mmCIF file of C-alpha atoms in Angstrom:
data_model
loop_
_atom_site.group_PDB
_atom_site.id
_atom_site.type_symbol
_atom_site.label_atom_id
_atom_site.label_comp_id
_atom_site.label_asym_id
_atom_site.label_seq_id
_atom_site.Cartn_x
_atom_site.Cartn_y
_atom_site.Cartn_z
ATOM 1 C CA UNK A 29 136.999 221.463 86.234
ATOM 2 C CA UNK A 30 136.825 218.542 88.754
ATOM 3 C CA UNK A 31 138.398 220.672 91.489
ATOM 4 C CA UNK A 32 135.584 223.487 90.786
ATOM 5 C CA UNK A 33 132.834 221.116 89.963
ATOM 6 C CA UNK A 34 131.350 222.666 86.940
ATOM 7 C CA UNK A 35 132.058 222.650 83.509
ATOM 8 C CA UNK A 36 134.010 225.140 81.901
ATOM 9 C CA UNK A 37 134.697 224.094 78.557
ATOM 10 C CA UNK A 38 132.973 222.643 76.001
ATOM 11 C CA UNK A 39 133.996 219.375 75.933
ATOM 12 C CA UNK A 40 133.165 217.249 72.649
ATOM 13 C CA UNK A 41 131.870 213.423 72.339
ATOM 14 C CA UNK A 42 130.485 210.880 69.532
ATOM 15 C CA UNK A 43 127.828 208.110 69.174
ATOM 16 C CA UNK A 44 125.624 206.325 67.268
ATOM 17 C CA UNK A 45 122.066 205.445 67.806
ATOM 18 C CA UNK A 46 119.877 203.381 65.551
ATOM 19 C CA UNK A 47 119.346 205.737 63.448
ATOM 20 C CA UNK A 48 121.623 208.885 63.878
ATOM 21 C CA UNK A 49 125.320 209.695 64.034
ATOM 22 C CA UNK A 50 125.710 211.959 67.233
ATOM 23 C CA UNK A 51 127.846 214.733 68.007
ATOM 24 C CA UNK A 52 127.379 215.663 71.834
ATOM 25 C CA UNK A 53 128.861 219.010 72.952
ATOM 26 C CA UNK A 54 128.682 219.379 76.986
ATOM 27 C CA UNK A 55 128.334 222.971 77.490
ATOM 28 C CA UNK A 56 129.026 225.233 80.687
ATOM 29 C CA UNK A 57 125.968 225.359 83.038
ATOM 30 C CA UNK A 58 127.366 228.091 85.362
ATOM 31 C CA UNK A 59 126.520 232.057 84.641
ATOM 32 C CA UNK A 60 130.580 232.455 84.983
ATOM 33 C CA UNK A 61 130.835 230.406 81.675
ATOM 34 C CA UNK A 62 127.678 231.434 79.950
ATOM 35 C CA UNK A 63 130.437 232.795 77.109
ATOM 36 C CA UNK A 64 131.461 229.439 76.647
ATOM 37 C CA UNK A 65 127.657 227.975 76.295
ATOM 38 C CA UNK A 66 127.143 230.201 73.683
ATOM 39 C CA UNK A 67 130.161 229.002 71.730
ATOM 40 C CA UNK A 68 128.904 225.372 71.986
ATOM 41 C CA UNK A 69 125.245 226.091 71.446
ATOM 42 C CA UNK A 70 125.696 227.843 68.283
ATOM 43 C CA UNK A 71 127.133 224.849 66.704
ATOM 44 C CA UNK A 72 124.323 222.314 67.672
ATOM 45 C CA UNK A 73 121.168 221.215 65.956
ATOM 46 C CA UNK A 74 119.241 220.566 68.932
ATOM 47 C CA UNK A 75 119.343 221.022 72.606
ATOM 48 C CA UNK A 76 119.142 218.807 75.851
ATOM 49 C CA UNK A 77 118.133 221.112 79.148
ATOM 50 C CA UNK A 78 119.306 219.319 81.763
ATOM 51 C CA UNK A 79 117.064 220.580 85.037
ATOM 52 C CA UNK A 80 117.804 219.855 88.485
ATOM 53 C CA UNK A 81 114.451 218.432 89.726
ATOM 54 C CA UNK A 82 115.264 217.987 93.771
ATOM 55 C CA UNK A 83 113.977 220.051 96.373
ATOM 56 C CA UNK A 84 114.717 224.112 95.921
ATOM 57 C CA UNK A 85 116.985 223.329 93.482
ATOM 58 C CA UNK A 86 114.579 223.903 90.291
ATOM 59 C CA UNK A 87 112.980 226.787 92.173
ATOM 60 C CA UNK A 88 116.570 228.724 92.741
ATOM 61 C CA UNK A 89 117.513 227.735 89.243
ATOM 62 C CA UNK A 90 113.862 228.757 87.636
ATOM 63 C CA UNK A 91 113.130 231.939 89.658
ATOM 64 C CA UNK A 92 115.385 235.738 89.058
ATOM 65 C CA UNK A 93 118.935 235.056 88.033
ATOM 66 C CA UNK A 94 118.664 231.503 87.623
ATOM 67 C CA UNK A 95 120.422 229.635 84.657
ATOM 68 C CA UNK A 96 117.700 227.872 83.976
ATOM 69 C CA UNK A 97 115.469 230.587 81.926
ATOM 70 C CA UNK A 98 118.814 232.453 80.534
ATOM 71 C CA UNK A 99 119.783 229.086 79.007
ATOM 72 C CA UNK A 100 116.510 228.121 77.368
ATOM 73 C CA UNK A 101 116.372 231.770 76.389
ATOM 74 C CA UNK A 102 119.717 232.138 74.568
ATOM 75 C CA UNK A 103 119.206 228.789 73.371
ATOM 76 C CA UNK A 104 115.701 229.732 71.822
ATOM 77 C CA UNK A 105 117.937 233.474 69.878
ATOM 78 C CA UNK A 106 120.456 230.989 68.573
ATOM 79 C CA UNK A 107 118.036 229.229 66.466
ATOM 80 C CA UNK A 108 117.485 225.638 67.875
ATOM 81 C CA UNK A 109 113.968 224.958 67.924
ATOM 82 C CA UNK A 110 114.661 221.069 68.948
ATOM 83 C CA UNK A 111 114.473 220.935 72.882
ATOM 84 C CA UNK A 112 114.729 218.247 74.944
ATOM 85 C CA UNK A 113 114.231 218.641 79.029
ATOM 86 C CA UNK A 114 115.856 216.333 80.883
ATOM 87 C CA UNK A 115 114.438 216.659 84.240
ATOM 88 C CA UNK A 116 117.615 215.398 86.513
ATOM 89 C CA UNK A 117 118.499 213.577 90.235
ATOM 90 C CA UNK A 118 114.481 212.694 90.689
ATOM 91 C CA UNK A 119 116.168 209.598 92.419
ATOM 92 C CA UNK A 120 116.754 211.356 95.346
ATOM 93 C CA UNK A 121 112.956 212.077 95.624
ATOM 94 C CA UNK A 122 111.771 207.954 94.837
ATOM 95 C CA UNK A 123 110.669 209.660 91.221
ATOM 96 C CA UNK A 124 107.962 211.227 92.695
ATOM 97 C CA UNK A 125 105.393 211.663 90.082
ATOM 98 C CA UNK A 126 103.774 214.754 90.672
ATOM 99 C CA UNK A 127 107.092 216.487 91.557
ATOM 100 C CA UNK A 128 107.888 216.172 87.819
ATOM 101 C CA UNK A 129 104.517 216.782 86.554
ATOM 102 C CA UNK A 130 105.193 220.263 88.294
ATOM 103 C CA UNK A 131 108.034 221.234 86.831
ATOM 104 C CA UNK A 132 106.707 219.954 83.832
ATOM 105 C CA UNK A 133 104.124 222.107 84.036
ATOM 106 C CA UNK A 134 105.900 225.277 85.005
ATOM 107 C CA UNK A 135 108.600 224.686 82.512
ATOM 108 C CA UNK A 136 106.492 224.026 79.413
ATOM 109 C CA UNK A 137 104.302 227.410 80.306
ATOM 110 C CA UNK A 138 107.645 229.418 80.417
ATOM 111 C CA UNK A 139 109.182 227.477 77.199
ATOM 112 C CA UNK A 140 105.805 228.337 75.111
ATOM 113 C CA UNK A 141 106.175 232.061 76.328
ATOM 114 C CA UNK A 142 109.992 231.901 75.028
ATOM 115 C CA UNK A 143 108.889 231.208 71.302
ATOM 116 C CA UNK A 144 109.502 227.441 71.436
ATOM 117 C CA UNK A 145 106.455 225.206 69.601
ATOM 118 C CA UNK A 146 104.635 222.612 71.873
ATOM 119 C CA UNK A 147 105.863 219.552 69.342
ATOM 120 C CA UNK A 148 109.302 220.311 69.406
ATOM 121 C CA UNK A 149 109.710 220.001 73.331
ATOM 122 C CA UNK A 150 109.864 216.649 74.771
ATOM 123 C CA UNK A 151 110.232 216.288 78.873
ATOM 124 C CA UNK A 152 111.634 213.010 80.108
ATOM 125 C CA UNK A 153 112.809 212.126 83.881
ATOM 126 C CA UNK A 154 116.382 210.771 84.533
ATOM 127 C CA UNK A 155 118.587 210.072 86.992
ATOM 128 C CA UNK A 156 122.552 210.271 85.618
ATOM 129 C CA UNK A 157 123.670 209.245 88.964
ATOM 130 C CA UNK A 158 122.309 205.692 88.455
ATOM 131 C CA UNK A 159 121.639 206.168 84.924
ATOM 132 C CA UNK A 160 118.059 205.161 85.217
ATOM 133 C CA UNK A 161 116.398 206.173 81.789
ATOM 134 C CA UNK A 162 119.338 207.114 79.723
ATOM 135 C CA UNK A 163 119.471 204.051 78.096
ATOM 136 C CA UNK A 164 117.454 202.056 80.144
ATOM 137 C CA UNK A 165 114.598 201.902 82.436
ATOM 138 C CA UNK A 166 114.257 199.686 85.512
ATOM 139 C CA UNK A 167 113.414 201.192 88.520
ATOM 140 C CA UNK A 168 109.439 200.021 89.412
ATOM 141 C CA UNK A 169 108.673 203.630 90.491
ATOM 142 C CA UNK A 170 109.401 205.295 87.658
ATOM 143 C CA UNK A 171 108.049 202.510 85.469
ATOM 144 C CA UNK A 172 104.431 202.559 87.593
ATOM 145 C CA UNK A 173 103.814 206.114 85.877
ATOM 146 C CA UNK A 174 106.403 206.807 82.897
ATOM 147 C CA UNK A 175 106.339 204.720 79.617
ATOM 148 C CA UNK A 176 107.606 207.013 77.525
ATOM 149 C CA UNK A 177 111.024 206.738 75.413
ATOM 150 C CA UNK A 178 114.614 206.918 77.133
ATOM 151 C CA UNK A 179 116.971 209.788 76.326
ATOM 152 C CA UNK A 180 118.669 207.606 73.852
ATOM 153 C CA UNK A 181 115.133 206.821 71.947
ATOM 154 C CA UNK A 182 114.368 210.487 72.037
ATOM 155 C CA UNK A 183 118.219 211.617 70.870
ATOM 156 C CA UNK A 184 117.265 209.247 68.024
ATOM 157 C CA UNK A 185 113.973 210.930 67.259
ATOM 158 C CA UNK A 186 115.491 214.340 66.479
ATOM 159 C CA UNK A 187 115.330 215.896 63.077
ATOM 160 C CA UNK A 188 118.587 216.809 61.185
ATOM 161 C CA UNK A 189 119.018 220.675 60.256
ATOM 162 C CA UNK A 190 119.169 221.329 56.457
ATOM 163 C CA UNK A 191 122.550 222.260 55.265
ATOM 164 C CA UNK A 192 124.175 224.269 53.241
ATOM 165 C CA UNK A 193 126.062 222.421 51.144
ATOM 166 C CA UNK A 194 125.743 224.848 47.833
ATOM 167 C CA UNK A 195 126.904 227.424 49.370
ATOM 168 C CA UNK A 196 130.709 229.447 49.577
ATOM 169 C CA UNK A 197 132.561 227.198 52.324
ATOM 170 C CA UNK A 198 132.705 228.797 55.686
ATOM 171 C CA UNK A 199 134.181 227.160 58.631
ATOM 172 C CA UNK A 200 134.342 229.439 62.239
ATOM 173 C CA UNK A 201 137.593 228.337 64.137
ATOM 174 C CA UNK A 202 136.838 227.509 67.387
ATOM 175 C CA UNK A 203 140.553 225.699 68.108
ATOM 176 C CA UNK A 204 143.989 226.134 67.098
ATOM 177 C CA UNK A 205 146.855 224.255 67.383
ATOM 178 C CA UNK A 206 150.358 222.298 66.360
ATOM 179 C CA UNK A 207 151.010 218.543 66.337
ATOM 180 C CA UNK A 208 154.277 216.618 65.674
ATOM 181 C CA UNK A 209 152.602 214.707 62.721
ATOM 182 C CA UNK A 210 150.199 217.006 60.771
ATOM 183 C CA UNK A 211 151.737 220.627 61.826
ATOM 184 C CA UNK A 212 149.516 223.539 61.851
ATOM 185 C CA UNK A 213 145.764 222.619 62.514
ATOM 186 C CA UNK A 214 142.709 224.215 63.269
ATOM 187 C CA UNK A 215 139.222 222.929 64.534
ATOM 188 C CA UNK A 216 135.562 223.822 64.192
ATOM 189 C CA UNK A 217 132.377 223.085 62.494
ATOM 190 C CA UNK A 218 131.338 223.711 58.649
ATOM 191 C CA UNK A 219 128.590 226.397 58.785
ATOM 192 C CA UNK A 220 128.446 226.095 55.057
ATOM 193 C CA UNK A 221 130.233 224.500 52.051
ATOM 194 C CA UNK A 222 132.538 222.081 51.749
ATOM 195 C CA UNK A 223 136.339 221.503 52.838
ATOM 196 C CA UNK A 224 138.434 218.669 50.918
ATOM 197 C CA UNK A 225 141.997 218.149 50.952
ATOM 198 C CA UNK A 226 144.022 220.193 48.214
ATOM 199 C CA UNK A 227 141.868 223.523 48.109
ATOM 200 C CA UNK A 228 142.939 226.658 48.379
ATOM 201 C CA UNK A 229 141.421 228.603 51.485
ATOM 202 C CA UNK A 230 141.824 232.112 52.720
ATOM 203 C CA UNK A 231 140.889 233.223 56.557
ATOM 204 C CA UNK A 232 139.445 236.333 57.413
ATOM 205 C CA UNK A 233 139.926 239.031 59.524
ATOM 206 C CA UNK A 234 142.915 239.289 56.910
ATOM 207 C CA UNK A 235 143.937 237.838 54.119
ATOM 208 C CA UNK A 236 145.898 235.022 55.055
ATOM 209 C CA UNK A 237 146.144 231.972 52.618
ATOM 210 C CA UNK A 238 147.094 228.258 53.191
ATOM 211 C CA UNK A 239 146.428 225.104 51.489
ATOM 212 C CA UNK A 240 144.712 222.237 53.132
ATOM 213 C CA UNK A 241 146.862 219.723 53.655
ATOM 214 C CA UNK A 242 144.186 216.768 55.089
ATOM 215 C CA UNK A 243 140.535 216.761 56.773
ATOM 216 C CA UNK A 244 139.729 214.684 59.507
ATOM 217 C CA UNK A 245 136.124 213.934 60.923
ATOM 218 C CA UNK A 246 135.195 212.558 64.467
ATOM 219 C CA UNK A 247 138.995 211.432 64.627
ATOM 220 C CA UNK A 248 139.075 209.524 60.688
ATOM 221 C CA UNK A 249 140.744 211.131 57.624
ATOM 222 C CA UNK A 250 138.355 212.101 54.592
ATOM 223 C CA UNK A 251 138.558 213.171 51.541
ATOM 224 C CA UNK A 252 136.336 215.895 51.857
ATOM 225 C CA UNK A 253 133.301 217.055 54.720
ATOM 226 C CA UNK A 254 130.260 218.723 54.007
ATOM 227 C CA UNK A 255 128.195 221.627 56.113
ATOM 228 C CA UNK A 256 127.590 220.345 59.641
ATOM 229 C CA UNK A 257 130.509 218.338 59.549
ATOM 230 C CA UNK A 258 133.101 219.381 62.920
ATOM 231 C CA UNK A 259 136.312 218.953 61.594
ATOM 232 C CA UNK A 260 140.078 218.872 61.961
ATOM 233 C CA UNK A 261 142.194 220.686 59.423
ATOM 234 C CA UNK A 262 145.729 220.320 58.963
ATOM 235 C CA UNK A 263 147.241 223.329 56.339
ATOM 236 C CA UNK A 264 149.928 224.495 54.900
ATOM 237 C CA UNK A 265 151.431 227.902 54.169
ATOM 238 C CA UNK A 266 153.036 230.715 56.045
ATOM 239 C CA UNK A 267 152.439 233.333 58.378
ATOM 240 C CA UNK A 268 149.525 230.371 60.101
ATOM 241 C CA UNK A 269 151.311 231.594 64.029
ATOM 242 C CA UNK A 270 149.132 234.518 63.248
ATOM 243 C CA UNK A 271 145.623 232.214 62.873
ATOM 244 C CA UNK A 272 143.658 232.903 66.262
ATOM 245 C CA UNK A 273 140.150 231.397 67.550
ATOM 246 C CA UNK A 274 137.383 233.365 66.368
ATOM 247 C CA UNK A 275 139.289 233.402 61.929
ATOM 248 C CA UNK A 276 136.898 232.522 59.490
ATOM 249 C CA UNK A 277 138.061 229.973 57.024
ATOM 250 C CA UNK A 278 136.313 230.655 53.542
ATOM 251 C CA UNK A 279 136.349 229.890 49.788
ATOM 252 C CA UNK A 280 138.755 232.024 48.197
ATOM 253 C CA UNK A 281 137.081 232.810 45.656
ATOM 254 C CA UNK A 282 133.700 234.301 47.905
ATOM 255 C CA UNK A 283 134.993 234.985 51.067
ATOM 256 C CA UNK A 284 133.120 236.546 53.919
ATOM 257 C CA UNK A 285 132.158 240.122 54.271
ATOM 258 C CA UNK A 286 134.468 241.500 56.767
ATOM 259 C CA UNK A 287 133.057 244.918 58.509
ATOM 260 C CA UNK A 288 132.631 247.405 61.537
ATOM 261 C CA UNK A 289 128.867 248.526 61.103
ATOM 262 C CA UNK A 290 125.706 247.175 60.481
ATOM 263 C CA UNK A 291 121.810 247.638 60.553
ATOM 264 C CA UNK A 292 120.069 244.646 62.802
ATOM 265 C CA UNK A 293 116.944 243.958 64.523
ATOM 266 C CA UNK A 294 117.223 243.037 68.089
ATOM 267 C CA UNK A 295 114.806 241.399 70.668
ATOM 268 C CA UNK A 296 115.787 242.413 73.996
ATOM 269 C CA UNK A 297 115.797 240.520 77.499
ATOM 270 C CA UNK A 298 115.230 240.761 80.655
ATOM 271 C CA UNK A 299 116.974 244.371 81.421
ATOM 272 C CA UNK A 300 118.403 246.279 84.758
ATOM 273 C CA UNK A 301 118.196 249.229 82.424
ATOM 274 C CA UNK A 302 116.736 250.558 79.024
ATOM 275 C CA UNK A 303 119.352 250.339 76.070
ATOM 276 C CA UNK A 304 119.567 254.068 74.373
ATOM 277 C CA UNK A 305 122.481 255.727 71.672
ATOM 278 C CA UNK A 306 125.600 255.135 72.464
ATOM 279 C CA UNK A 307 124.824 252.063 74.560
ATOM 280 C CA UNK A 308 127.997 249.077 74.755
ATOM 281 C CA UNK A 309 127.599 245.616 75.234
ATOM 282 C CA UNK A 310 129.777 242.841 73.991
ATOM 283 C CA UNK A 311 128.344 240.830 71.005
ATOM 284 C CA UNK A 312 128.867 237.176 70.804
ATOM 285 C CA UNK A 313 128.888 235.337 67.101
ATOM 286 C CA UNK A 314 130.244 231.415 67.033
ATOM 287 C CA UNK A 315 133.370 231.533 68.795
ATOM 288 C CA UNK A 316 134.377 235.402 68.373
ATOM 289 C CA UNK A 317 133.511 238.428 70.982
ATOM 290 C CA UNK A 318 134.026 241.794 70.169
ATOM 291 C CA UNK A 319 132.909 244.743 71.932
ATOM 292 C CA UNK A 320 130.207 247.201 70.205
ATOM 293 C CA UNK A 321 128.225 250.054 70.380
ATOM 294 C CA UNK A 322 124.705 250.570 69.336
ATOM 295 C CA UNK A 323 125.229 254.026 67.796
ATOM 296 C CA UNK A 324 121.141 254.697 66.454
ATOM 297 C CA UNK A 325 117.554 253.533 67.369
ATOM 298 C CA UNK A 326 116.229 253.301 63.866
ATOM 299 C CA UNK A 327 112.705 251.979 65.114
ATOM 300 C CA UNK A 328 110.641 249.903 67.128
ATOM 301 C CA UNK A 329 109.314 246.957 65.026
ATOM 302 C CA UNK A 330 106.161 244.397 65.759
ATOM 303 C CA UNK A 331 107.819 241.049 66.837
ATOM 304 C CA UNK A 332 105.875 238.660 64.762
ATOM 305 C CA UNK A 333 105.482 241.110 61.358
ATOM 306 C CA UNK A 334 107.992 243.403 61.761
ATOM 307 C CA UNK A 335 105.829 246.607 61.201
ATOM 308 C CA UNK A 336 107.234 249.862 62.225
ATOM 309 C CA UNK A 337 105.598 250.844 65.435
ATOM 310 C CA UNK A 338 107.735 254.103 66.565
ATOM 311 C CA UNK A 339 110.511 255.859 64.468
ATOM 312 C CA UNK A 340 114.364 257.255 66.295
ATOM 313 C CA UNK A 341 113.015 256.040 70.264
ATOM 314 C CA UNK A 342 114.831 257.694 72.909
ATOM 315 C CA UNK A 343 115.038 253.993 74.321
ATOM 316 C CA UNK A 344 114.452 250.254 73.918
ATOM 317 C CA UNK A 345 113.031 248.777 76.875
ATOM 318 C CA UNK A 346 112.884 245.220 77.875
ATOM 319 C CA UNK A 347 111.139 242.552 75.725
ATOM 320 C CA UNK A 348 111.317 244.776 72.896
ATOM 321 C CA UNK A 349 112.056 244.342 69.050
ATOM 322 C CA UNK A 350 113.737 247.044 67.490
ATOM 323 C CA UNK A 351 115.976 248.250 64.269
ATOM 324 C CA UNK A 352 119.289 249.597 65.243
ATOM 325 C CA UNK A 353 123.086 250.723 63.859
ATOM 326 C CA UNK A 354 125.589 248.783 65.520
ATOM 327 C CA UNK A 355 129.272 249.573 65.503
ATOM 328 C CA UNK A 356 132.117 246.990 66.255
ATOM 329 C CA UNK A 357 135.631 248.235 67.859
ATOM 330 C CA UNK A 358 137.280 246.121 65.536
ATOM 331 C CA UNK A 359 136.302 244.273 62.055
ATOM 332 C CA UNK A 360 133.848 241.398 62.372
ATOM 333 C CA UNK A 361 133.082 238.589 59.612
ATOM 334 C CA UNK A 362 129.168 238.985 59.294
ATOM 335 C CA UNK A 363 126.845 237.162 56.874
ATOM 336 C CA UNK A 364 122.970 238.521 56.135
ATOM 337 C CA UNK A 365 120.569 236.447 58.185
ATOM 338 C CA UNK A 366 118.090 235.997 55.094
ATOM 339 C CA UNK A 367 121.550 234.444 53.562
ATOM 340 C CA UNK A 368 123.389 232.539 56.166
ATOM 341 C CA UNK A 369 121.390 231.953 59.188
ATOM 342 C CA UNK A 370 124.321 231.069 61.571
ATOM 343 C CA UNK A 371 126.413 233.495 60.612
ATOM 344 C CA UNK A 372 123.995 236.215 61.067
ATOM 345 C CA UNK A 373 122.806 235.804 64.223
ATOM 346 C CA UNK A 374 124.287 237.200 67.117
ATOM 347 C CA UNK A 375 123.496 237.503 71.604
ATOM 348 C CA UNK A 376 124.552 241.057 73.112
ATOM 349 C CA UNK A 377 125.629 240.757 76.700
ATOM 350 C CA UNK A 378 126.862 243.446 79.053
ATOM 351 C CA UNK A 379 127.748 242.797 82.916
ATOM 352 C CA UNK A 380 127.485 239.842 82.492
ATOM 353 C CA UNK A 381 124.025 239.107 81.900
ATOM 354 C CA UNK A 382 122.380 238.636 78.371
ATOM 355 C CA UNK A 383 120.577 241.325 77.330
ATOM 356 C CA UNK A 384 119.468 240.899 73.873
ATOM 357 C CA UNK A 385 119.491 238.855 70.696
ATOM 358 C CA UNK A 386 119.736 240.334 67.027
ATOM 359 C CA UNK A 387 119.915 239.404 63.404
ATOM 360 C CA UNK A 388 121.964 240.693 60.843
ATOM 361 C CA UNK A 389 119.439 243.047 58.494
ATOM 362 C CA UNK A 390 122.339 245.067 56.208
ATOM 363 C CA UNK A 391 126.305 245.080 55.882
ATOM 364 C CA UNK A 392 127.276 248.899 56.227
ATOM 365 C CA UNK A 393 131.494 248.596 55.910
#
């Protein structure tokens, strides 16, 4: 990554602030590694948009086929509403004042367009060169115009996502691997449920069983971890060479549907071309890809209500809301959006380019 100069991976940090315990995941910027933004967004809470403010850069990363608008799109269809724009390198310009009131101003029309709600998008200028309003604030220039919070006062002003804690444990593996002392582990974050040490757990695709052996949060053994939790699991049992990224670790009592169709309602993109039957893209859910086919229009639907506006179209243009059948090449573990919100959402890209976001309406087989 250093020799490249962007990120590739998500790479995963802790903190504390006065008033919040912090998980920070860094997530790819580049369109190469959009795949891997996806993974880390659609384990977060809340969202910092980091925005090149200098000269041209903001434009070329604003304007067609910028990152900037596919991010805070695809952030927006994985269901963070929390968004904080961190408006980046306005050092280099002396924090020119009404340099970031225009890309405030250009941003915050775009972000209301893009479904997010005025009070739950905060702007503040930085400079993570010199650090200048991360923690702190001491440059005079900035100071003679900006009073607001730092990045740290506004981290610590964001609102914790419910959890589901009653609900059948489901954990989506986002890391596997072996170490001398605990033996067969995977990683990832509790979507719902709980995980202690002792239970019995199955993962799915499959029906492969283990015991869990310990849990470990942000590095520290626990007894048990709760929904939102990212956690390290050590197990036990056989056949675990076959557990790959992507398994769903469940309660083995009410695992998760496992299927290859399903009815969902899609909001499209920004298109080169109109999606009809028979269209493939590749759908992206957590950590798992899988290509699919969308084998029927059903409808066209209103966005805000839902009504029915045309029944079987030929085609689904862009920015467009529609019911459709989609087909997976291989089986998928889905959950109903109206019963796990996490688990049944879902981004369709295809040429690498996002093309549409959906929710899970109806589990076929």
């Amino acid at each position: 990554e250093r020799e490249r100069g962007v990120t590739i991976d998500v790479g995963v940090t802790h903190f504390e602030t006065e008033h919040r315990r912090v998980q920070l995941l860094d997530a790819p910027g580049h369109k190469d590694f959009v795949p891997n933004m996806i993974s880390g967004a659609a384990q977060a809470d809340a969202a910092i948009l980091v925005i090149d403010g200098s000269t041209g850069e903001f434009e070329s990363g604003f304007h067609a086929g910028g990152q900037t608008v596919e991010h805070a799109i695809l952030v927006r269809s994985l269901g963070i509403q929390q968004l904080v724009v961190a408006v980046n390198k306005l050092d280099t310009l002396n924090f020119d004042e009404a340099r970031y009131k225009f890309i405030l101003e250009t941003l915050d029309k775009f972000l209301r367009q893009a479904g997010y709600r005025q009070g739950d998008v905060s702007f503040i200028p930085v400079s993570g060169w010199s650090g200048e309003n991360l923690l702190e604030r001491k440059d005079a220039k900035l100071n003679s115009w900006y009073s607001g919070p730092t990045l740290i006062q506004l981290i610590d002003t964001l609102r914790p996502a419910p959890r589901a804690v009653e609900m059948p444990l489901r954990l989506f593996v986002s890391d596997v691997f072996k170490t001398q002392g605990l033996g067969s582990c995977i990683a990832g974050r509790i979507e719902a449920g709980q995980v202690s040490a002792g239970m019995h757990v199955t993962f799915r695709p499959g029906e492969l069983v283990a015991q869990v052996r310990s849990v470990e949060r942000h590095g520290r053994r626990v007894t048990c971890a709760n929904a939102g939790d990212s956690v390290t699991v050590a197990l036990a049992g056989s056949e675990l060479e076959q557990l790959r990224v992507g398994a769903v670790l469940c309660d083995i009592q009410r695992p998760i549907p496992v299927v290859t169709a399903f009815l969902a309602q899609i909001l499209t993109f920004d298109m080169p071309v109109p999606i009809t039957n028979g269209f493939q893209a590749v759908m992206y859910i957590q950590s798992v890809n899988e290509v699919v086919t969308l084998t029927k229009l059903l409808c066209t639907v209103k966005k805000s209500t839902g009504e029915v506006l045309k029944k079987k179209p030929r085609a689904i243009a862009s920015a467009c809301a529609a019911v459709v059948r989609v087909e997976a090449s291989r089986p998928v573990c889905l959950e109903l959006f109206t019963d796990y919100k996490n688990l049944g959402r879902f981004t369709l890209r295809e040429a690498g380019v996002s093309i549409a976001a959906g929710t899970v309406m109806k589990l076929i087989s």
